[in-house]
Coordinates of N, CA and C in Angstrom, one line a residue:
M23 N 13.5 -6.9 -4.6 CA 12.8 -7.2 -3.3 C 11.5 -7.8 -3.6
Q24 N 11.2 -9.0 -3.0 CA 9.9 -9.6 -3.2 C 8.9 -8.9 -2.3
L25 N 7.7 -8.8 -2.9 CA 6.6 -8.0 -2.3 C 5.5 -8.9 -1.7
A26 N 5.7 -10.2 -1.7 CA 4.7 -11.1 -1.2 C 4.2 -10.8 0.2
P27 N 5.0 -10.4 1.2 CA 4.5 -10.1 2.5 C 3.5 -8.9 2.5
F28 N 3.6 -8.0 1.5 CA 2.8 -6.8 1.5 C 1.4 -7.0 0.8
Y29 N 1.2 -8.1 0.0 CA 0.0 -8.3 -0.7 C -1.2 -8.5 0.3
P30 N -1.1 -9.2 1.4 CA -2.2 -9.3 2.3 C -2.6 -8.0 2.9
I31 N -1.6 -7.1 3.1 CA -1.9 -5.8 3.7 C -2.6 -4.9 2.6
L32 N -2.1 -5.0 1.4 CA -2.8 -4.2 0.3 C -4.2 -4.7 0.1
Y33 N -4.4 -6.0 0.1 CA -5.8 -6.6 0.0 C -6.7 -6.0 1.0
R34 N -6.3 -5.9 2.3 CA -7.2 -5.4 3.3 C -7.4 -3.9 3.2
I35 N -6.5 -3.2 2.6 CA -6.6 -1.7 2.4 C -7.5 -1.4 1.2
L36 N -7.2 -2.1 0.1 CA -7.9 -1.8 -1.2 C -9.3 -2.3 -1.3
K37 N -9.6 -3.5 -0.7 CA -10.9 -4.1 -0.8 C -12.0 -3.2 -0.4
P38 N -12.0 -2.5 0.8 CA -13.1 -1.6 1.2 C -13.2 -0.3 0.4
I39 N -12.0 0.1 -0.2 CA -12.0 1.3 -1.0 C -12.6 1.1 -2.4
F40 N -12.5 -0.1 -2.9 CA -13.0 -0.4 -4.3 C -13.9 -1.6 -4.2
P41 N -15.1 -1.4 -3.6 CA -16.0 -2.5 -3.3 C -16.7 -3.1 -4.6
T42 N -16.6 -2.4 -5.7 CA -17.2 -2.9 -6.9 C -16.4 -4.0 -7.6
C43 N -15.1 -4.1 -7.2 CA -14.3 -5.2 -7.7 C -14.6 -6.5 -6.9
L44 N -14.4 -7.6 -7.6 CA -14.5 -8.9 -6.9 C -13.2 -9.2 -6.3
W45 N -13.1 -9.2 -5.0 CA -11.9 -9.5 -4.2 C -11.9 -10.8 -3.6
N46 N -13.1 -11.3 -3.4 CA -13.3 -12.6 -2.7 C -14.7 -13.1 -2.9
G47 N -15.0 -14.3 -2.5 CA -16.4 -14.8 -2.5 C -17.0 -14.8 -1.1
D48 N -17.9 -15.7 -0.9 CA -18.6 -15.7 0.4 C -17.7 -16.2 1.5
E49 N -17.5 -15.4 2.5 CA -16.6 -15.8 3.6 C -17.2 -16.8 4.5
A50 N -18.5 -17.1 4.3 CA -19.1 -18.1 5.2 C -19.1 -19.5 4.5
S51 N -18.6 -19.5 3.3 CA -18.6 -20.7 2.5 C -17.2 -21.2 2.2
P52 N -16.9 -22.5 2.4 CA -15.5 -23.0 2.1 C -15.3 -23.2 0.6
T53 N -15.6 -22.2 -0.1 CA -15.3 -22.2 -1.6 C -14.2 -21.3 -1.9
I54 N -13.3 -21.7 -2.9 CA -12.2 -20.8 -3.3 C -12.1 -20.9 -4.8
A55 N -11.5 -19.9 -5.4 CA -11.3 -19.9 -6.8 C -9.8 -19.9 -7.2
L56 N -9.4 -20.9 -8.0 CA -8.0 -21.0 -8.5 C -8.0 -20.3 -9.8
T57 N -7.2 -19.2 -10.0 CA -7.2 -18.4 -11.2 C -5.8 -18.3 -11.7
F58 N -5.7 -18.2 -13.1 CA -4.4 -18.2 -13.8 C -4.4 -17.0 -14.8
D59 N -3.3 -16.2 -14.7 CA -3.1 -15.1 -15.6 C -2.1 -15.3 -16.7
D60 N -2.2 -14.6 -17.8 CA -1.1 -14.4 -18.8 C -1.1 -15.5 -19.8
G61 N -1.9 -16.5 -19.8 CA -1.9 -17.5 -20.8 C -2.8 -17.2 -22.0
P62 N -3.1 -18.2 -22.8 CA -2.6 -19.6 -22.7 C -1.2 -19.7 -23.3
H63 N -0.4 -20.6 -22.7 CA 1.0 -20.8 -23.1 C 1.0 -22.2 -23.7
P64 N 1.7 -22.4 -24.8 CA 1.7 -23.7 -25.5 C 2.4 -24.8 -24.7
E65 N 3.3 -24.5 -23.8 CA 3.9 -25.5 -23.0 C 3.4 -25.6 -21.6
Y66 N 3.3 -24.5 -20.9 CA 3.0 -24.5 -19.5 C 1.5 -24.8 -19.2
T67 N 0.6 -24.3 -20.1 CA -0.8 -24.5 -19.8 C -1.2 -25.9 -20.0
P68 N -0.8 -26.6 -21.0 CA -1.2 -28.1 -21.1 C -0.7 -28.9 -19.9
Q69 N 0.5 -28.5 -19.4 CA 0.9 -29.2 -18.1 C 0.0 -28.9 -17.0
L70 N -0.5 -27.7 -16.9 CA -1.4 -27.3 -15.8 C -2.7 -28.1 -16.0
L71 N -3.2 -28.1 -17.2 CA -4.5 -28.8 -17.5 C -4.5 -30.2 -17.0
K72 N -3.4 -30.9 -17.1 CA -3.3 -32.3 -16.7 C -3.5 -32.4 -15.2
V73 N -3.0 -31.5 -14.4 CA -3.2 -31.4 -13.0 C -4.6 -31.1 -12.7
L74 N -5.2 -30.1 -13.3 CA -6.6 -29.8 -13.1 C -7.5 -31.0 -13.4
D75 N -7.2 -31.7 -14.5 CA -8.0 -32.8 -14.9 C -7.9 -33.9 -13.9
E76 N -6.7 -34.1 -13.3 CA -6.5 -35.2 -12.4 C -7.4 -35.0 -11.2
Y77 N -7.6 -33.8 -10.7 CA -8.4 -33.5 -9.5 C -9.8 -33.0 -9.9
Q78 N -10.1 -33.0 -11.2 CA -11.4 -32.5 -11.7 C -11.8 -31.1 -11.1
I79 N -10.8 -30.2 -11.3 CA -10.9 -28.8 -10.8 C -11.3 -27.9 -12.0
E80 N -12.4 -27.1 -11.8 CA -12.7 -26.1 -12.7 C -12.0 -24.8 -12.2
A81 N -11.2 -24.2 -13.1 CA -10.4 -23.0 -12.7 C -10.9 -21.9 -13.6
S82 N -10.3 -20.7 -13.4 CA -10.6 -19.5 -14.2 C -9.3 -19.0 -14.7
F83 N -9.4 -18.6 -16.0 CA -8.2 -18.2 -16.7 C -8.4 -16.7 -17.2
F84 N -7.5 -15.9 -17.0 CA -7.5 -14.5 -17.5 C -6.5 -14.4 -18.6
W85 N -6.9 -14.3 -19.8 CA -6.1 -14.4 -21.0 C -5.6 -13.1 -21.6
L86 N -4.4 -13.1 -22.1 CA -3.9 -12.1 -23.0 C -4.4 -12.4 -24.4
G87 N -5.0 -11.4 -25.1 CA -5.5 -11.6 -26.4 C -4.4 -12.1 -27.4
V88 N -3.2 -11.6 -27.3 CA -2.1 -12.0 -28.2 C -1.8 -13.5 -28.0
C89 N -1.9 -14.0 -26.8 CA -1.6 -15.4 -26.6 C -2.8 -16.3 -27.1
V90 N -4.0 -15.8 -27.0 CA -5.1 -16.5 -27.6 C -4.9 -16.6 -29.1
D91 N -4.6 -15.5 -29.7 CA -4.4 -15.5 -31.2 C -3.3 -16.4 -31.6
R92 N -2.3 -16.6 -30.8 CA -1.2 -17.5 -31.1 C -1.5 -19.0 -30.8
N93 N -2.5 -19.2 -29.9 CA -2.8 -20.6 -29.5 C -4.3 -20.8 -29.5
P94 N -5.0 -20.6 -30.6 CA -6.5 -20.7 -30.6 C -7.0 -22.1 -30.3
S95 N -6.4 -23.1 -30.8 CA -6.9 -24.5 -30.5 C -6.7 -24.8 -29.0
L96 N -5.7 -24.4 -28.4 CA -5.5 -24.6 -26.9 C -6.6 -23.8 -26.2
A97 N -6.8 -22.6 -26.6 CA -7.9 -21.8 -25.9 C -9.2 -22.5 -26.0
K98 N -9.5 -23.0 -27.2 CA -10.8 -23.7 -27.4 C -10.9 -24.9 -26.5
E99 N -9.8 -25.7 -26.4 CA -9.7 -26.9 -25.5 C -10.0 -26.5 -24.1
I100 N -9.4 -25.4 -23.6 CA -9.6 -25.0 -22.2 C -11.1 -24.7 -21.9
H101 N -11.6 -23.9 -22.9 CA -13.0 -23.6 -22.7 C -13.9 -24.8 -22.7
Q102 N -13.7 -25.7 -23.6 CA -14.5 -26.9 -23.7 C -14.4 -27.8 -22.5
R103 N -13.3 -27.7 -21.7 CA -13.2 -28.5 -20.5 C -13.9 -27.8 -19.4
G104 N -14.6 -26.7 -19.6 CA -15.5 -26.1 -18.6 C -14.8 -25.1 -17.7
H105 N -13.6 -24.7 -18.0 CA -13.0 -23.6 -17.3 C -13.6 -22.2 -17.6
W106 N -13.5 -21.3 -16.7 CA -14.1 -20.0 -16.9 C -13.0 -19.1 -17.5
I107 N -13.4 -18.2 -18.4 CA -12.5 -17.4 -19.2 C -12.8 -15.9 -18.9
G108 N -11.7 -15.2 -18.6 CA -11.7 -13.8 -18.4 C -10.7 -13.1 -19.3
L109 N -10.7 -11.7 -19.2 CA -9.8 -10.9 -20.0 C -8.6 -10.3 -19.1
H110 N -7.5 -10.2 -19.8 CA -6.3 -9.6 -19.1 C -5.7 -8.5 -20.0
G111 N -6.4 -8.1 -21.0 CA -5.9 -7.2 -22.0 C -5.3 -7.9 -23.2
Y112 N -5.1 -7.2 -24.3 CA -4.5 -7.9 -25.5 C -3.0 -8.1 -25.3
H113 N -2.3 -7.1 -24.8 CA -0.9 -7.2 -24.4 C -0.9 -7.0 -22.9
H114 N 0.2 -7.3 -22.2 CA 0.3 -7.2 -20.8 C 0.8 -5.7 -20.5
H115 N -0.2 -4.8 -20.7 CA 0.1 -3.4 -20.5 C -0.8 -3.0 -19.3
S116 N -0.2 -2.3 -18.4 CA -1.0 -1.7 -17.2 C -2.0 -0.8 -17.7
F117 N -3.3 -1.0 -17.3 CA -4.4 -0.2 -17.8 C -4.3 1.3 -17.5
P118 N -3.7 1.7 -16.4 CA -3.7 3.2 -16.2 C -2.7 3.9 -17.2
L119 N -1.9 3.1 -17.9 CA -1.0 3.7 -18.8 C -1.6 3.8 -20.2
L120 N -2.8 3.3 -20.4 CA -3.5 3.3 -21.7 C -4.5 4.5 -21.7
T121 N -4.7 5.0 -22.8 CA -5.8 6.0 -23.0 C -7.1 5.2 -22.9
P122 N -8.2 5.9 -22.6 CA -9.5 5.2 -22.6 C -9.8 4.4 -23.9
D123 N -9.5 5.0 -25.0 CA -9.7 4.4 -26.3 C -8.8 3.1 -26.4
E124 N -7.6 3.3 -26.0 CA -6.6 2.1 -26.1 C -7.1 1.0 -25.2
L125 N -7.5 1.3 -24.0 CA -8.0 0.3 -23.1 C -9.3 -0.4 -23.7
K126 N -10.2 0.4 -24.2 CA -11.4 -0.2 -24.8 C -11.0 -1.1 -25.9
Q127 N -10.1 -0.7 -26.8 CA -9.7 -1.5 -28.0 C -9.0 -2.8 -27.5
S128 N -8.2 -2.7 -26.5 CA -7.5 -3.8 -26.0 C -8.4 -4.9 -25.5
L129 N -9.4 -4.5 -24.8 CA -10.4 -5.4 -24.2 C -11.3 -6.0 -25.3
Q130 N -11.7 -5.2 -26.2 CA -12.6 -5.6 -27.3 C -11.8 -6.6 -28.2
K131 N -10.6 -6.3 -28.5 CA -9.7 -7.2 -29.3 C -9.5 -8.5 -28.7
T132 N -9.4 -8.5 -27.4 CA -9.2 -9.8 -26.6 C -10.5 -10.5 -26.6
Q133 N -11.6 -9.9 -26.4 CA -12.9 -10.5 -26.5 C -13.1 -11.2 -27.9
T134 N -12.7 -10.5 -28.9 CA -12.9 -11.1 -30.3 C -12.0 -12.3 -30.5
A135 N -10.8 -12.2 -30.0 CA -9.8 -13.3 -30.1 C -10.4 -14.6 -29.4
I136 N -11.0 -14.4 -28.2 CA -11.5 -15.5 -27.4 C -12.8 -16.0 -28.1
A137 N -13.6 -15.1 -28.6 CA -14.9 -15.5 -29.2 C -14.6 -16.4 -30.5
N138 N -13.6 -15.9 -31.3 CA -13.2 -16.6 -32.5 C -12.6 -18.0 -32.2
A139 N -11.7 -18.0 -31.2 CA -11.1 -19.3 -30.8 C -12.0 -20.3 -30.2
C140 N -12.9 -19.8 -29.3 CA -13.8 -20.7 -28.5 C -15.1 -20.9 -29.1
Q141 N -15.4 -20.1 -30.2 CA -16.7 -20.2 -30.9 C -17.9 -19.9 -29.9
I142 N -17.7 -18.7 -29.2 CA -18.7 -18.3 -28.3 C -19.1 -16.8 -28.6
D143 N -20.1 -16.3 -28.0 CA -20.5 -14.9 -28.1 C -19.5 -14.1 -27.3
R144 N -19.0 -13.1 -27.9 CA -17.9 -12.3 -27.3 C -18.5 -11.6 -26.0
D145 N -19.8 -11.3 -26.0 CA -20.3 -10.6 -24.9 C -20.4 -11.5 -23.6
R146 N -20.2 -12.8 -23.8 CA -20.1 -13.7 -22.6 C -18.9 -13.5 -21.8
V147 N -17.8 -12.9 -22.4 CA -16.5 -12.8 -21.8 C -16.4 -11.4 -21.3
R148 N -16.7 -11.1 -20.0 CA -16.7 -9.8 -19.5 C -16.0 -9.6 -18.2
D149 N -15.4 -10.7 -17.6 CA -14.6 -10.5 -16.4 C -13.2 -10.0 -16.8
V150 N -12.8 -9.0 -16.1 CA -11.5 -8.4 -16.4 C -10.6 -8.3 -15.2
R151 N -9.4 -8.9 -15.3 CA -8.4 -8.7 -14.3 C -7.3 -7.7 -14.8
P152 N -7.0 -6.6 -14.2 CA -6.0 -5.7 -14.7 C -4.6 -6.3 -14.6
P153 N -3.8 -6.2 -15.6 CA -2.4 -6.6 -15.5 C -1.7 -5.9 -14.4
N154 N -0.9 -6.7 -13.6 CA -0.1 -6.1 -12.5 C -1.1 -5.7 -11.3
G155 N -2.4 -5.9 -11.5 CA -3.3 -5.5 -10.4 C -3.5 -4.0 -10.3
L156 N -3.1 -3.3 -11.4 CA -3.1 -1.8 -11.4 C -4.4 -1.3 -12.0
F157 N -5.0 -0.4 -11.3 CA -6.2 0.3 -11.9 C -6.4 1.6 -11.1
T158 N -7.2 2.5 -11.7 CA -7.5 3.7 -11.1 C -9.1 3.8 -11.0
P159 N -9.6 4.8 -10.2 CA -11.1 5.0 -10.3 C -11.6 5.2 -11.7
K160 N -10.8 5.9 -12.5 CA -11.2 6.2 -13.9 C -11.3 4.9 -14.7
V161 N -10.3 4.0 -14.5 CA -10.3 2.7 -15.2 C -11.5 1.9 -14.8
L162 N -11.8 1.9 -13.5 CA -13.0 1.1 -13.0 C -14.3 1.7 -13.6
Q163 N -14.3 3.0 -13.7 CA -15.5 3.7 -14.3 C -15.7 3.2 -15.7
L164 N -14.6 3.2 -16.5 CA -14.7 2.8 -17.9 C -15.1 1.3 -18.0
L165 N -14.6 0.5 -17.1 CA -15.0 -1.0 -17.1 C -16.5 -1.1 -16.9
H166 N -17.0 -0.4 -15.8 CA -18.4 -0.6 -15.5 C -19.3 0.0 -16.6
Q167 N -18.8 1.1 -17.2 CA -19.6 1.7 -18.3 C -19.8 0.8 -19.5
N168 N -18.8 -0.1 -19.7 CA -18.8 -1.0 -20.8 C -19.2 -2.4 -20.4
N169 N -19.8 -2.5 -19.2 CA -20.4 -3.8 -18.8 C -19.4 -4.9 -18.5
Y170 N -18.2 -4.5 -18.1 CA -17.2 -5.5 -17.7 C -17.3 -5.6 -16.1
R171 N -16.8 -6.8 -15.7 CA -16.8 -7.0 -14.2 C -15.3 -7.1 -13.8
P172 N -14.8 -6.2 -13.0 CA -13.4 -6.2 -12.5 C -13.2 -7.2 -11.4
V173 N -12.2 -8.0 -11.7 CA -11.8 -9.1 -10.8 C -10.4 -8.9 -10.2
M174 N -10.3 -9.0 -8.9 CA -9.0 -8.9 -8.3 C -8.6 -10.2 -7.7
W175 N -8.1 -10.2 -6.4 CA -7.6 -11.4 -5.8 C -7.5 -11.2 -4.3
S176 N -7.3 -12.3 -3.6 CA -7.1 -12.1 -2.1 C -5.8 -12.9 -1.7
V177 N -5.3 -13.8 -2.5 CA -4.1 -14.6 -2.2 C -3.1 -14.5 -3.4
V178 N -2.0 -13.9 -3.1 CA -1.0 -13.6 -4.2 C 0.4 -14.1 -3.7
P179 N 0.8 -15.3 -4.2 CA 2.1 -15.9 -3.7 C 3.3 -15.4 -4.5
E180 N 3.0 -14.4 -5.4 CA 4.1 -13.8 -6.2 C 4.9 -14.9 -6.9
D181 N 4.2 -15.8 -7.6 CA 4.8 -17.0 -8.3 C 5.6 -16.5 -9.5
W182 N 5.3 -15.3 -10.0 CA 6.0 -14.9 -11.3 C 7.5 -14.6 -11.1
V183 N 7.9 -14.4 -9.8 CA 9.4 -14.2 -9.6 C 10.0 -15.5 -9.3
R184 N 9.3 -16.6 -9.3 CA 9.8 -18.0 -9.1 C 10.5 -18.1 -7.8
P185 N 9.8 -18.0 -6.7 CA 10.5 -18.1 -5.4 C 10.7 -19.6 -5.0
G186 N 10.2 -20.5 -5.8 CA 10.3 -21.9 -5.5 C 8.9 -22.5 -5.3
I187 N 8.7 -23.7 -5.7 CA 7.4 -24.4 -5.6 C 6.9 -24.4 -4.1
A188 N 7.7 -24.8 -3.2 CA 7.3 -25.0 -1.8 C 7.0 -23.6 -1.2
V189 N 7.8 -22.6 -1.5 CA 7.6 -21.3 -1.0 C 6.3 -20.7 -1.5
A190 N 6.0 -20.8 -2.8 CA 4.8 -20.3 -3.4 C 3.6 -21.0 -2.8
S191 N 3.7 -22.3 -2.7 CA 2.6 -23.1 -2.1 C 2.3 -22.7 -0.7
N192 N 3.4 -22.6 0.1 CA 3.2 -22.3 1.5 C 2.6 -20.9 1.8
R193 N 3.0 -20.0 0.8 CA 2.4 -18.6 0.9 C 0.9 -18.7 0.7
V194 N 0.4 -19.5 -0.2 CA -1.0 -19.7 -0.4 C -1.6 -20.2 0.9
M195 N -1.1 -21.3 1.4 CA -1.7 -22.0 2.5 C -1.7 -21.1 3.8
A196 N -0.8 -20.1 3.9 CA -0.7 -19.2 5.0 C -1.8 -18.2 4.9
N197 N -2.3 -17.9 3.8 CA -3.3 -16.8 3.6 C -4.7 -17.2 3.1
I198 N -4.9 -18.5 2.9 CA -6.1 -19.0 2.4 C -7.3 -18.9 3.4
G199 N -8.5 -18.7 2.9 CA -9.7 -18.6 3.7 C -10.9 -18.8 2.9
N200 N -12.1 -18.9 3.5 CA -13.3 -19.1 2.8 C -13.5 -17.9 1.8
G201 N -13.8 -18.3 0.5 CA -14.0 -17.3 -0.5 C -12.8 -16.7 -1.2
S202 N -11.6 -17.3 -0.9 CA -10.3 -16.7 -1.4 C -10.3 -16.9 -2.9
I203 N -9.6 -15.9 -3.5 CA -9.3 -15.9 -4.9 C -7.8 -16.0 -5.0
I204 N -7.3 -17.1 -5.5 CA -5.8 -17.3 -5.6 C -5.4 -17.0 -7.0
V205 N -4.3 -16.2 -7.2 CA -3.8 -15.9 -8.5 C -2.5 -16.5 -8.7
L206 N -2.4 -17.3 -9.8 CA -1.1 -17.9 -10.2 C -1.0 -17.5 -11.7
H207 N 0.1 -17.9 -12.3 CA 0.4 -17.5 -13.7 C 0.9 -18.7 -14.5
D208 N 0.3 -18.8 -15.7 CA 0.7 -19.9 -16.6 C 1.3 -19.3 -17.9
G209 N 1.8 -18.1 -17.8 CA 2.4 -17.5 -19.0 C 3.9 -17.6 -18.9
C210 N 4.6 -16.7 -19.6 CA 6.1 -16.7 -19.7 C 6.7 -16.5 -18.3
C211 N 6.1 -15.7 -17.5 CA 6.7 -15.4 -16.1 C 5.9 -16.2 -15.1
G212 N 6.6 -17.2 -14.6 CA 6.0 -18.1 -13.6 C 5.4 -19.3 -14.0
G213 N 5.1 -19.4 -15.3 CA 4.4 -20.6 -15.9 C 5.3 -21.9 -15.8
Q214 N 6.6 -21.7 -15.7 CA 7.5 -22.9 -15.6 C 7.2 -23.7 -14.4
D215 N 6.6 -23.1 -13.3 CA 6.4 -23.8 -12.1 C 4.9 -24.0 -11.8
V216 N 4.0 -23.5 -12.7 CA 2.6 -23.5 -12.3 C 2.0 -24.9 -12.1
S217 N 2.3 -25.8 -12.9 CA 1.7 -27.2 -12.8 C 2.2 -27.8 -11.5
A218 N 3.5 -27.6 -11.1 CA 4.0 -28.2 -9.9 C 3.4 -27.5 -8.7
I219 N 3.2 -26.2 -8.7 CA 2.5 -25.5 -7.6 C 1.1 -26.0 -7.5
A220 N 0.4 -26.1 -8.6 CA -1.0 -26.6 -8.5 C -1.1 -28.0 -8.0
A221 N -0.2 -28.8 -8.4 CA -0.1 -30.2 -7.9 C 0.2 -30.3 -6.4
N222 N 0.9 -29.3 -5.9 CA 1.2 -29.3 -4.5 C 0.0 -28.7 -3.7
L223 N -0.6 -27.7 -4.2 CA -1.6 -27.0 -3.5 C -3.0 -27.7 -3.5
I224 N -3.4 -28.2 -4.6 CA -4.8 -28.7 -4.7 C -5.1 -29.8 -3.7
P225 N -4.3 -30.9 -3.5 CA -4.6 -31.9 -2.5 C -4.6 -31.3 -1.1
R226 N -3.7 -30.4 -0.8 CA -3.7 -29.8 0.5 C -5.0 -29.0 0.8
L227 N -5.4 -28.3 -0.2 CA -6.6 -27.5 0.0 C -7.9 -28.4 0.1
L228 N -7.9 -29.4 -0.7 CA -9.0 -30.4 -0.6 C -9.1 -31.0 0.7
Q229 N -7.9 -31.3 1.3 CA -7.8 -32.0 2.6 C -8.4 -31.1 3.7
K230 N -8.3 -29.8 3.5 CA -8.8 -28.8 4.4 C -10.3 -28.5 4.3
G231 N -10.9 -29.2 3.2 CA -12.3 -29.1 3.1 C -12.8 -28.0 2.1
Y232 N -11.9 -27.4 1.4 CA -12.3 -26.3 0.4 C -12.8 -27.0 -0.8
R233 N -13.7 -26.2 -1.5 CA -14.3 -26.7 -2.7 C -13.9 -25.6 -3.8
F234 N -13.4 -26.0 -4.9 CA -13.0 -25.1 -6.0 C -14.2 -24.7 -6.9
V235 N -14.3 -23.4 -7.1 CA -15.4 -22.9 -7.9 C -14.8 -21.9 -8.9
T236 N -15.6 -21.5 -9.9 CA -15.1 -20.5 -10.9 C -15.4 -19.1 -10.3
I237 N -14.8 -18.1 -11.0 CA -15.0 -16.7 -10.7 C -16.5 -16.4 -10.9
D238 N -17.1 -17.0 -11.9 CA -18.6 -16.7 -12.1 C -19.4 -17.1 -10.9
E239 N -19.1 -18.3 -10.3 CA -19.8 -18.7 -9.1 C -19.6 -17.8 -7.9
L240 N -18.4 -17.2 -7.8 CA -18.1 -16.3 -6.7 C -18.9 -15.0 -6.9
W241 N -19.1 -14.5 -8.2 CA -19.9 -13.4 -8.4 C -21.4 -13.7 -8.0
R242 N -21.8 -14.9 -8.3 CA -23.2 -15.3 -7.9 C -23.4 -15.3 -6.4
Q243 N -22.3 -15.7 -5.7 CA -22.4 -15.7 -4.3 C -22.6 -14.3 -3.7
K244 N -21.9 -13.4 -4.4 CA -21.9 -12.0 -4.0 C -23.3 -11.3 -4.3
H245 N -23.8 -11.7 -5.5 CA -25.1 -11.1 -6.0 C -26.1 -12.2 -6.3
P246 N -26.6 -12.9 -5.3 CA -27.5 -14.0 -5.6 C -28.9 -13.6 -6.2

């Protein structure tokens, strides 16, 4: 069963309960963030980058450390193009299933992989999106204690089950609004369609007057 119809409901329920997560940007500003999880992937991510380059879009990527270690040159290229980088854990393991030490090690190992690949200070990479969107108050407490910034989403087209390019794109368009954070996937699950979905969505969103920004800019909107 596809869960896409329930994500807008979950968003409205969870957002006020966990206000320290970034769920969206400024609702008075026509800015949106295009974000991608589970990469970098050696085939799907370069296809996506061509689309982003065509429209000069700066996106935000939440990487798995294992994928960074497998594709360090690609990770460096993405960073050099000006895209924002965040953490998704070393492996795609739901954070509540990890012990506090395992979670801390997973995030630190991913930071190190990104720092080595992109030649940047590891402390600059502190935005975290939990795999599967799953977290607990205890997980959030650990993230805040270790100076991480938890990032969620407001528009989820469930592209990882591959409902079709038109379906995924139309789901985004039906739920988009000022400050929206769109989550897509450029990894093994969903990455096959990601460049085509992006190519479908971006001109439609630009036509509606939206401006694409990074997750970091959305944080600055929330805490000027």
